[in-house]
Amino acid sequence: MGIIYSKQSIYIFLSVLAVCVTSSCASDPIVNEEGERVELSFATSGATRASVTADINTEGARFAVCGDMLKAESGNSDSKRVVIFNNTEVEYDGANWSYGETRYWLPNYEYSFVAIHPASLISEATVTDSQYSGSKLSFRYTIPMLEGDRINRVELSDIIAATHRRKYNDDGYLSASPVNLNFFHTLSRINFLLEYEGQAETVTITKIELEGVDKTATFTLVPAPLLDSGIRTDDYALSWSDLSDRGTLIADINTDVSTGETQSLCPDNDALFMIPQPDNNGIIMKISYVYDRSDDSEEQTLTAQTPIGGWEAGKIYSYFITLNIVEEKVNMIFDVNVTDWKEGASTDISVPRK
């Protein structure tokens, strides 16, 4: 798998404390102009549609953050990094974000952060072997399934993430500005848009089958290293590797499409998210339908003539299907459109102290 370096555009300003946990930590916390200790504080922006990426600005919403700090003179030794957050949940109560005991900045450290939404992801059955070490978060993720190769659409969720790395020098209050986390999509979103033409008033799309999909992979995310003259970066290295468990996925649709109408089969409130697998271009798509429920028609299945796949992280794949049924003759035309997965503009929300 390739490694992706990127900058995206949903902002979270995190207030985090670097606590001194060893006797060698002699630095004093950074203080503001009034001589008070400066908290590591949070604010969020880039709220997205709850149906596609759960809206993090709703009461009870949570994201999880991992973070560590490294003494400046320690070089790049991961063994000397001190973990200050380990899948720590940050919750919104409708007005404020809180993460528990207040933390404060210490000067002359390098700080690194990785954030994941939803916060519950790491503790779910779909995730195993979760580790945070050397500023890197990794885990094994499996698409949630029901019996009979059916996707558990209730448990299937978008996974958004963000990273930040920066140096803190002993130059006073200005060095402790809020951490800026730019959230981005880590999965691929798959959508099918069907246009129907036929003598029956409606056709009912019952399910979509995808054969040859990898259902399990290792997720790895780490902040990019700072350049020699760099102070901070929101760049990152993301990978989905060690793909396995290739098989069939079935998405139950049960959607009526009227003649002359084009309709999304995986709309925002029931979106379909897949593990990125850009080297897997041989996925076979089958679409099942009932032509006319009024005369007890049996379910029929069509197979796309061209394999699909090649899904990359953070992209939307919209497959356009034209289904024409006239006098028992069935014609299916298939096309695809690929776009970057971007969110609309939103308003920053300041996060006050706990």
mmCIF file of C-alpha atoms in Angstrom:
data_model
loop_
_atom_site.group_PDB
_atom_site.id
_atom_site.type_symbol
_atom_site.label_atom_id
_atom_site.label_comp_id
_atom_site.label_asym_id
_atom_site.label_seq_id
_atom_site.Cartn_x
_atom_site.Cartn_y
_atom_site.Cartn_z
ATOM 1 C CA MET A 1 0.000 0.000 0.000
ATOM 2 C CA GLY A 2 1.115 3.513 -0.619
ATOM 3 C CA ILE A 3 1.482 6.115 2.084
ATOM 4 C CA ILE A 4 -0.617 9.238 1.812
ATOM 5 C CA TYR A 5 0.607 12.654 2.899
ATOM 6 C CA SER A 6 -2.047 15.316 3.006
ATOM 7 C CA LYS A 7 -3.566 18.441 4.488
ATOM 8 C CA GLN A 8 -7.350 18.653 4.843
ATOM 9 C CA SER A 9 -9.847 21.229 6.051
ATOM 10 C CA ILE A 10 -11.801 20.433 9.179
ATOM 11 C CA TYR A 11 -10.339 22.141 12.236
ATOM 12 C CA ILE A 12 -10.069 21.076 15.839
ATOM 13 C CA PHE A 13 -8.155 23.114 18.361
ATOM 14 C CA LEU A 14 -7.158 20.747 21.137
ATOM 15 C CA SER A 15 -6.221 21.748 24.649
ATOM 16 C CA VAL A 16 -3.937 19.126 25.980
ATOM 17 C CA LEU A 17 -1.553 19.042 28.938
ATOM 18 C CA ALA A 18 1.932 17.712 28.816
ATOM 19 C CA VAL A 19 2.471 16.474 32.351
ATOM 20 C CA CYS A 20 5.897 15.827 33.748
ATOM 21 C CA VAL A 21 6.082 12.164 34.625
ATOM 22 C CA THR A 22 9.783 11.643 35.304
ATOM 23 C CA SER A 23 12.166 13.200 37.771
ATOM 24 C CA SER A 24 14.266 14.549 34.897
ATOM 25 C CA CYS A 25 11.434 16.903 33.784
ATOM 26 C CA ALA A 26 12.676 20.127 35.314
ATOM 27 C CA SER A 27 10.986 22.613 32.961
ATOM 28 C CA ASP A 28 8.267 24.839 34.316
ATOM 29 C CA PRO A 29 4.885 24.963 32.545
ATOM 30 C CA ILE A 30 4.460 27.823 30.081
ATOM 31 C CA VAL A 31 2.691 30.790 31.665
ATOM 32 C CA ASN A 32 0.660 33.557 30.087
ATOM 33 C CA GLU A 33 1.168 37.310 30.514
ATOM 34 C CA GLU A 34 -0.535 37.147 33.891
ATOM 35 C CA GLY A 35 1.843 34.436 35.059
ATOM 36 C CA GLU A 36 -0.814 31.728 34.961
ATOM 37 C CA ARG A 37 -0.147 28.250 33.613
ATOM 38 C CA VAL A 38 -1.420 27.764 30.061
ATOM 39 C CA GLU A 39 -3.795 24.877 29.437
ATOM 40 C CA LEU A 40 -3.770 22.729 26.351
ATOM 41 C CA SER A 41 -7.263 23.776 25.139
ATOM 42 C CA PHE A 42 -9.787 22.482 22.518
ATOM 43 C CA ALA A 43 -12.030 23.975 19.868
ATOM 44 C CA THR A 44 -13.759 22.211 16.977
ATOM 45 C CA SER A 45 -14.755 23.209 13.477
ATOM 46 C CA GLY A 46 -15.666 21.473 10.267
ATOM 47 C CA ALA A 47 -18.887 19.919 11.538
ATOM 48 C CA THR A 48 -20.120 17.517 8.888
ATOM 49 C CA ARG A 49 -23.427 15.892 8.094
ATOM 50 C CA ALA A 50 -24.248 13.388 10.818
ATOM 51 C CA SER A 51 -25.296 10.819 8.229
ATOM 52 C CA VAL A 52 -21.945 10.778 6.455
ATOM 53 C CA THR A 53 -19.499 11.779 9.174
ATOM 54 C CA ALA A 54 -21.121 11.942 12.574
ATOM 55 C CA ASP A 55 -21.562 15.592 13.504
ATOM 56 C CA ILE A 56 -19.050 16.141 16.294
ATOM 57 C CA ASN A 57 -20.846 19.279 17.467
ATOM 58 C CA THR A 58 -23.837 17.467 18.927
ATOM 59 C CA GLU A 59 -24.457 16.776 22.598
ATOM 60 C CA GLY A 60 -22.858 13.517 23.711
ATOM 61 C CA ALA A 61 -20.513 13.329 20.711
ATOM 62 C CA ARG A 62 -17.019 12.038 21.417
ATOM 63 C CA PHE A 63 -13.686 11.750 19.689
ATOM 64 C CA ALA A 64 -10.587 10.015 21.029
ATOM 65 C CA VAL A 65 -7.087 11.454 21.132
ATOM 66 C CA CYS A 66 -3.656 9.866 21.536
ATOM 67 C CA GLY A 67 -0.606 12.007 22.180
ATOM 68 C CA ASP A 68 2.960 12.031 23.412
ATOM 69 C CA MET A 69 5.798 14.426 24.172
ATOM 70 C CA LEU A 70 9.571 14.218 23.675
ATOM 71 C CA LYS A 71 12.276 16.324 25.333
ATOM 72 C CA ALA A 72 13.996 18.511 22.731
ATOM 73 C CA GLU A 73 17.514 17.223 23.425
ATOM 74 C CA SER A 74 16.383 13.581 23.097
ATOM 75 C CA GLY A 75 16.598 13.664 19.307
ATOM 76 C CA ASN A 76 14.079 11.388 17.606
ATOM 77 C CA SER A 77 14.242 8.578 20.137
ATOM 78 C CA ASP A 78 10.786 6.977 20.321
ATOM 79 C CA SER A 79 11.849 5.141 23.467
ATOM 80 C CA LYS A 80 12.017 8.473 25.299
ATOM 81 C CA ARG A 81 8.563 9.646 24.253
ATOM 82 C CA VAL A 82 6.109 10.048 27.120
ATOM 83 C CA VAL A 83 2.482 9.166 26.337
ATOM 84 C CA ILE A 84 0.134 11.848 27.672
ATOM 85 C CA PHE A 85 -3.083 10.690 25.985
ATOM 86 C CA ASN A 86 -3.971 7.115 25.128
ATOM 87 C CA ASN A 87 -7.362 6.865 23.428
ATOM 88 C CA THR A 88 -8.636 9.565 25.790
ATOM 89 C CA GLU A 89 -12.261 10.472 25.089
ATOM 90 C CA VAL A 90 -13.238 14.102 24.613
ATOM 91 C CA GLU A 91 -16.984 14.691 25.009
ATOM 92 C CA TYR A 92 -19.295 17.533 24.016
ATOM 93 C CA ASP A 93 -22.117 18.355 26.457
ATOM 94 C CA GLY A 94 -23.900 20.743 24.128
ATOM 95 C CA ALA A 95 -21.844 23.740 25.211
ATOM 96 C CA ASN A 96 -18.392 22.554 26.297
ATOM 97 C CA TRP A 97 -15.834 19.900 25.453
ATOM 98 C CA SER A 98 -14.128 18.100 28.341
ATOM 99 C CA TYR A 99 -11.522 15.357 28.611
ATOM 100 C CA GLY A 100 -11.002 15.057 32.368
ATOM 101 C CA GLU A 101 -8.072 16.368 34.384
ATOM 102 C CA THR A 102 -6.671 19.635 33.034
ATOM 103 C CA ARG A 103 -3.255 19.501 31.414
ATOM 104 C CA TYR A 104 -0.680 22.239 30.758
ATOM 105 C CA TRP A 105 2.085 22.872 28.237
ATOM 106 C CA LEU A 106 5.763 22.373 29.132
ATOM 107 C CA PRO A 107 8.447 24.203 27.117
ATOM 108 C CA ASN A 108 11.251 22.580 25.097
ATOM 109 C CA TYR A 109 9.241 19.509 24.089
ATOM 110 C CA GLU A 110 7.997 18.131 20.799
ATOM 111 C CA TYR A 111 4.309 17.146 20.974
ATOM 112 C CA SER A 112 2.440 14.760 18.678
ATOM 113 C CA PHE A 113 -1.289 14.000 18.443
ATOM 114 C CA VAL A 114 -3.562 11.566 16.615
ATOM 115 C CA ALA A 115 -7.357 11.934 16.915
ATOM 116 C CA ILE A 116 -10.075 9.501 15.794
ATOM 117 C CA HIS A 117 -13.826 9.871 15.431
ATOM 118 C CA PRO A 118 -15.990 8.077 16.478
ATOM 119 C CA ALA A 119 -14.308 7.662 19.843
ATOM 120 C CA SER A 120 -15.983 4.288 20.408
ATOM 121 C CA LEU A 121 -14.230 2.758 17.393
ATOM 122 C CA ILE A 122 -11.195 1.397 19.270
ATOM 123 C CA SER A 123 -13.381 -0.499 21.755
ATOM 124 C CA GLU A 124 -15.701 -2.042 19.146
ATOM 125 C CA ALA A 125 -15.564 -5.651 17.973
ATOM 126 C CA THR A 126 -14.543 -4.520 14.473
ATOM 127 C CA VAL A 127 -11.155 -3.324 15.806
ATOM 128 C CA THR A 128 -8.352 -5.500 17.202
ATOM 129 C CA ASP A 129 -4.649 -5.100 18.038
ATOM 130 C CA SER A 130 -4.926 -1.377 18.777
ATOM 131 C CA GLN A 131 -1.551 0.182 19.615
ATOM 132 C CA TYR A 132 -0.191 3.670 20.150
ATOM 133 C CA SER A 133 3.592 3.944 20.192
ATOM 134 C CA GLY A 134 6.181 6.325 18.772
ATOM 135 C CA SER A 135 3.415 8.839 17.891
ATOM 136 C CA LYS A 136 1.784 6.178 15.665
ATOM 137 C CA LEU A 137 -1.714 4.750 16.049
ATOM 138 C CA SER A 138 -2.433 1.388 14.445
ATOM 139 C CA PHE A 139 -5.168 -1.238 14.596
ATOM 140 C CA ARG A 140 -6.801 -4.044 12.580
ATOM 141 C CA TYR A 141 -10.211 -3.092 11.219
ATOM 142 C CA THR A 142 -12.890 -5.394 9.820
ATOM 143 C CA ILE A 143 -16.055 -4.269 8.056
ATOM 144 C CA PRO A 144 -18.949 -5.129 10.425
ATOM 145 C CA MET A 145 -20.902 -8.101 9.112
ATOM 146 C CA LEU A 146 -24.126 -9.978 9.703
ATOM 147 C CA GLU A 147 -24.842 -13.566 8.691
ATOM 148 C CA GLY A 148 -24.853 -14.492 5.026
ATOM 149 C CA ASP A 149 -22.141 -12.029 3.937
ATOM 150 C CA ARG A 150 -24.438 -9.096 4.720
ATOM 151 C CA ILE A 151 -22.936 -5.787 5.798
ATOM 152 C CA ASN A 152 -24.094 -4.561 9.192
ATOM 153 C CA ARG A 153 -25.226 -1.139 7.984
ATOM 154 C CA VAL A 154 -26.159 -0.069 11.533
ATOM 155 C CA GLU A 155 -22.604 -0.587 12.806
ATOM 156 C CA LEU A 156 -20.842 0.612 9.636
ATOM 157 C CA SER A 157 -19.529 4.140 10.211
ATOM 158 C CA ASP A 158 -17.288 6.703 8.613
ATOM 159 C CA ILE A 159 -13.871 6.990 10.270
ATOM 160 C CA ILE A 160 -12.338 10.462 10.338
ATOM 161 C CA ALA A 161 -8.941 11.284 11.786
ATOM 162 C CA ALA A 162 -6.455 14.093 12.302
ATOM 163 C CA THR A 163 -2.833 14.566 13.352
ATOM 164 C CA HIS A 164 -0.616 17.370 14.576
ATOM 165 C CA ARG A 165 3.045 17.638 15.505
ATOM 166 C CA ARG A 166 4.852 20.699 16.856
ATOM 167 C CA LYS A 167 7.798 21.975 18.865
ATOM 168 C CA TYR A 168 7.365 24.096 21.981
ATOM 169 C CA ASN A 169 10.220 26.407 22.773
ATOM 170 C CA ASP A 170 10.771 28.430 25.936
ATOM 171 C CA ASP A 171 9.635 31.633 24.259
ATOM 172 C CA GLY A 172 6.685 32.186 26.538
ATOM 173 C CA TYR A 173 2.938 32.315 26.087
ATOM 174 C CA LEU A 174 2.839 32.614 22.282
ATOM 175 C CA SER A 175 4.478 29.211 21.921
ATOM 176 C CA ALA A 176 1.428 27.548 23.473
ATOM 177 C CA SER A 177 -1.172 28.485 20.856
ATOM 178 C CA PRO A 178 -4.027 25.978 20.361
ATOM 179 C CA VAL A 179 -3.299 22.721 18.551
ATOM 180 C CA ASN A 180 -4.879 22.675 15.101
ATOM 181 C CA LEU A 181 -6.165 19.261 14.001
ATOM 182 C CA ASN A 182 -7.448 18.997 10.424
ATOM 183 C CA PHE A 183 -9.851 16.061 10.221
ATOM 184 C CA PHE A 184 -10.064 13.973 7.058
ATOM 185 C CA HIS A 185 -11.821 10.835 5.792
ATOM 186 C CA THR A 186 -9.836 7.596 6.003
ATOM 187 C CA LEU A 187 -12.264 5.251 4.210
ATOM 188 C CA SER A 188 -13.722 5.193 0.689
ATOM 189 C CA ARG A 189 -17.376 6.057 0.209
ATOM 190 C CA ILE A 190 -19.240 3.950 -2.368
ATOM 191 C CA ASN A 191 -22.533 5.081 -3.887
ATOM 192 C CA PHE A 192 -24.807 3.696 -6.584
ATOM 193 C CA LEU A 193 -27.209 5.940 -8.491
ATOM 194 C CA LEU A 194 -29.845 4.133 -10.530
ATOM 195 C CA GLU A 195 -31.909 5.514 -13.409
ATOM 196 C CA TYR A 196 -34.902 3.360 -14.296
ATOM 197 C CA GLU A 197 -36.944 3.197 -17.491
ATOM 198 C CA GLY A 198 -39.665 0.579 -17.902
ATOM 199 C CA GLN A 199 -43.313 -0.267 -18.429
ATOM 200 C CA ALA A 200 -43.907 -1.021 -14.761
ATOM 201 C CA GLU A 201 -44.362 2.090 -12.637
ATOM 202 C CA THR A 202 -41.546 1.135 -10.268
ATOM 203 C CA VAL A 203 -38.676 -1.305 -9.912
ATOM 204 C CA THR A 204 -37.528 -2.398 -6.461
ATOM 205 C CA ILE A 205 -33.768 -2.695 -5.977
ATOM 206 C CA THR A 206 -33.380 -5.368 -3.306
ATOM 207 C CA LYS A 207 -29.612 -5.709 -2.843
ATOM 208 C CA ILE A 208 -26.146 -5.057 -4.255
ATOM 209 C CA GLU A 209 -23.452 -7.747 -4.088
ATOM 210 C CA LEU A 210 -19.738 -6.983 -4.294
ATOM 211 C CA GLU A 211 -17.563 -10.023 -4.952
ATOM 212 C CA GLY A 212 -13.811 -9.956 -4.298
ATOM 213 C CA VAL A 213 -13.711 -7.248 -1.610
ATOM 214 C CA ASP A 214 -11.048 -7.255 1.118
ATOM 215 C CA LYS A 215 -12.911 -7.000 4.434
ATOM 216 C CA THR A 216 -9.984 -6.604 6.863
ATOM 217 C CA ALA A 217 -6.885 -4.375 6.891
ATOM 218 C CA THR A 218 -4.371 -2.686 9.181
ATOM 219 C CA PHE A 219 -4.897 1.037 9.704
ATOM 220 C CA THR A 220 -1.763 3.075 10.488
ATOM 221 C CA LEU A 221 -1.603 6.827 11.066
ATOM 222 C CA VAL A 222 1.344 8.922 12.218
ATOM 223 C CA PRO A 223 2.081 12.678 12.080
ATOM 224 C CA ALA A 224 4.688 13.601 9.497
ATOM 225 C CA PRO A 225 8.148 14.451 10.901
ATOM 226 C CA LEU A 226 9.085 18.073 11.356
ATOM 227 C CA LEU A 227 11.506 19.558 8.887
ATOM 228 C CA ASP A 228 14.836 20.765 10.260
ATOM 229 C CA SER A 229 13.551 24.334 10.375
ATOM 230 C CA GLY A 230 9.914 23.391 11.013
ATOM 231 C CA ILE A 231 7.916 24.257 14.107
ATOM 232 C CA ARG A 232 4.641 22.447 13.375
ATOM 233 C CA THR A 233 2.870 20.334 10.769
ATOM 234 C CA ASP A 234 -0.575 18.895 10.109
ATOM 235 C CA ASP A 235 0.773 16.520 7.448
ATOM 236 C CA TYR A 236 0.545 12.808 8.073
ATOM 237 C CA ALA A 237 1.318 9.326 6.789
ATOM 238 C CA LEU A 238 -1.778 7.142 6.417
ATOM 239 C CA SER A 239 -1.862 3.569 5.190
ATOM 240 C CA TRP A 240 -4.271 0.656 4.914
ATOM 241 C CA SER A 241 -2.051 -2.412 4.616
ATOM 242 C CA ASP A 242 -2.080 -6.208 5.043
ATOM 243 C CA LEU A 243 -5.478 -6.509 3.355
ATOM 244 C CA SER A 244 -7.132 -9.882 3.821
ATOM 245 C CA ASP A 245 -10.401 -11.796 4.207
ATOM 246 C CA ARG A 246 -11.391 -11.336 0.561
ATOM 247 C CA GLY A 247 -14.950 -12.364 -0.167
ATOM 248 C CA THR A 248 -18.484 -11.188 -0.906
ATOM 249 C CA LEU A 249 -20.273 -8.247 0.660
ATOM 250 C CA ILE A 250 -24.042 -7.834 0.356
ATOM 251 C CA ALA A 251 -25.736 -4.489 0.969
ATOM 252 C CA ASP A 252 -29.481 -4.764 1.438
ATOM 253 C CA ILE A 253 -31.165 -1.875 -0.391
ATOM 254 C CA ASN A 254 -34.944 -2.434 -0.692
ATOM 255 C CA THR A 255 -35.524 0.847 -2.534
ATOM 256 C CA ASP A 256 -38.296 1.605 -5.013
ATOM 257 C CA VAL A 257 -37.282 3.622 -8.086
ATOM 258 C CA SER A 258 -40.039 5.075 -10.279
ATOM 259 C CA THR A 259 -39.769 5.040 -14.053
ATOM 260 C CA GLY A 260 -37.996 8.127 -15.351
ATOM 261 C CA GLU A 261 -36.358 8.713 -11.955
ATOM 262 C CA THR A 262 -32.709 8.597 -10.851
ATOM 263 C CA GLN A 263 -32.187 7.709 -7.210
ATOM 264 C CA SER A 264 -29.246 7.158 -4.877
ATOM 265 C CA LEU A 265 -29.222 3.633 -3.489
ATOM 266 C CA CYS A 266 -26.772 4.545 -0.686
ATOM 267 C CA PRO A 267 -27.853 8.056 0.377
ATOM 268 C CA ASP A 268 -26.248 10.175 3.076
ATOM 269 C CA ASN A 269 -28.424 8.663 5.808
ATOM 270 C CA ASP A 270 -27.401 5.137 4.792
ATOM 271 C CA ALA A 271 -23.950 5.626 3.267
ATOM 272 C CA LEU A 272 -21.685 2.735 2.314
ATOM 273 C CA PHE A 273 -18.055 2.900 3.522
ATOM 274 C CA MET A 274 -15.333 0.536 2.319
ATOM 275 C CA ILE A 275 -11.738 -0.172 3.288
ATOM 276 C CA PRO A 276 -9.495 1.541 0.694
ATOM 277 C CA GLN A 277 -7.981 -1.016 -1.700
ATOM 278 C CA PRO A 278 -6.555 0.875 -4.685
ATOM 279 C CA ASP A 279 -4.806 -2.195 -6.123
ATOM 280 C CA ASN A 280 -7.993 -4.282 -6.135
ATOM 281 C CA ASN A 281 -9.588 -3.572 -9.525
ATOM 282 C CA GLY A 282 -11.383 -6.872 -10.010
ATOM 283 C CA ILE A 283 -14.460 -6.454 -7.804
ATOM 284 C CA ILE A 284 -17.620 -7.822 -9.428
ATOM 285 C CA MET A 285 -20.883 -5.941 -8.834
ATOM 286 C CA LYS A 286 -24.288 -7.608 -9.023
ATOM 287 C CA ILE A 287 -27.597 -5.798 -8.619
ATOM 288 C CA SER A 288 -30.801 -7.617 -7.695
ATOM 289 C CA TYR A 289 -34.274 -6.253 -8.339
ATOM 290 C CA VAL A 290 -37.969 -7.056 -8.478
ATOM 291 C CA TYR A 291 -39.486 -5.612 -11.647
ATOM 292 C CA ASP A 292 -43.162 -5.426 -10.692
ATOM 293 C CA ARG A 293 -44.337 -6.293 -7.209
ATOM 294 C CA SER A 294 -47.970 -6.076 -8.306
ATOM 295 C CA ASP A 295 -47.747 -9.379 -10.217
ATOM 296 C CA ASP A 296 -45.520 -11.250 -7.738
ATOM 297 C CA SER A 297 -42.453 -11.019 -9.961
ATOM 298 C CA GLU A 298 -39.413 -12.993 -8.792
ATOM 299 C CA GLU A 299 -36.130 -11.367 -7.885
ATOM 300 C CA GLN A 300 -33.743 -10.977 -10.815
ATOM 301 C CA THR A 301 -29.972 -10.365 -10.706
ATOM 302 C CA LEU A 302 -27.762 -8.521 -13.202
ATOM 303 C CA THR A 303 -23.956 -8.537 -13.263
ATOM 304 C CA ALA A 304 -21.977 -5.486 -14.363
ATOM 305 C CA GLN A 305 -19.922 -6.246 -17.456
ATOM 306 C CA THR A 306 -16.941 -4.248 -16.189
ATOM 307 C CA PRO A 307 -15.273 -5.003 -12.810
ATOM 308 C CA ILE A 308 -15.089 -2.115 -10.356
ATOM 309 C CA GLY A 309 -12.735 -1.211 -7.502
ATOM 310 C CA GLY A 310 -9.462 0.638 -7.151
ATOM 311 C CA TRP A 311 -10.810 2.538 -4.122
ATOM 312 C CA GLU A 312 -8.565 5.130 -2.480
ATOM 313 C CA ALA A 313 -8.901 6.729 0.949
ATOM 314 C CA GLY A 314 -10.868 9.950 1.130
ATOM 315 C CA LYS A 315 -12.624 9.582 -2.226
ATOM 316 C CA ILE A 316 -16.252 9.058 -3.255
ATOM 317 C CA TYR A 317 -16.981 6.524 -5.996
ATOM 318 C CA SER A 318 -20.372 7.140 -7.600
ATOM 319 C CA TYR A 319 -21.470 4.316 -9.892
ATOM 320 C CA PHE A 320 -24.214 5.344 -12.334
ATOM 321 C CA ILE A 321 -26.510 2.541 -13.456
ATOM 322 C CA THR A 322 -29.159 2.872 -16.176
ATOM 323 C CA LEU A 323 -31.688 0.043 -15.961
ATOM 324 C CA ASN A 324 -33.999 -0.232 -18.952
ATOM 325 C CA ILE A 325 -36.673 -2.943 -18.918
ATOM 326 C CA VAL A 326 -38.984 -3.074 -21.933
ATOM 327 C CA GLU A 327 -40.957 -6.137 -23.071
ATOM 328 C CA GLU A 328 -38.822 -8.473 -20.966
ATOM 329 C CA LYS A 329 -35.612 -7.131 -22.486
ATOM 330 C CA VAL A 330 -33.195 -5.803 -19.878
ATOM 331 C CA ASN A 331 -30.367 -3.392 -20.612
ATOM 332 C CA MET A 332 -27.902 -2.078 -18.012
ATOM 333 C CA ILE A 333 -25.419 0.725 -18.729
ATOM 334 C CA PHE A 334 -22.673 1.294 -16.163
ATOM 335 C CA ASP A 335 -20.400 4.291 -15.486
ATOM 336 C CA VAL A 336 -18.394 5.723 -12.576
ATOM 337 C CA ASN A 337 -17.446 9.162 -11.279
ATOM 338 C CA VAL A 338 -14.639 9.675 -8.733
ATOM 339 C CA THR A 339 -14.443 12.807 -6.569
ATOM 340 C CA ASP A 340 -12.497 13.977 -3.534
ATOM 341 C CA TRP A 341 -14.473 13.659 -0.328
ATOM 342 C CA LYS A 342 -14.740 17.245 0.916
ATOM 343 C CA GLU A 343 -17.041 18.983 3.345
ATOM 344 C CA GLY A 344 -18.787 22.316 3.061
ATOM 345 C CA ALA A 345 -17.888 25.451 4.963
ATOM 346 C CA SER A 346 -18.651 25.605 8.677
ATOM 347 C CA THR A 347 -18.166 27.836 11.658
ATOM 348 C CA ASP A 348 -15.459 27.408 14.280
ATOM 349 C CA ILE A 349 -16.718 26.703 17.791
ATOM 350 C CA SER A 350 -14.506 27.724 20.691
ATOM 351 C CA VAL A 351 -14.108 25.178 23.425
ATOM 352 C CA PRO A 352 -14.029 26.729 26.905
ATOM 353 C CA ARG A 353 -12.234 25.342 29.875
ATOM 354 C CA LYS A 354 -13.658 22.360 31.701
#
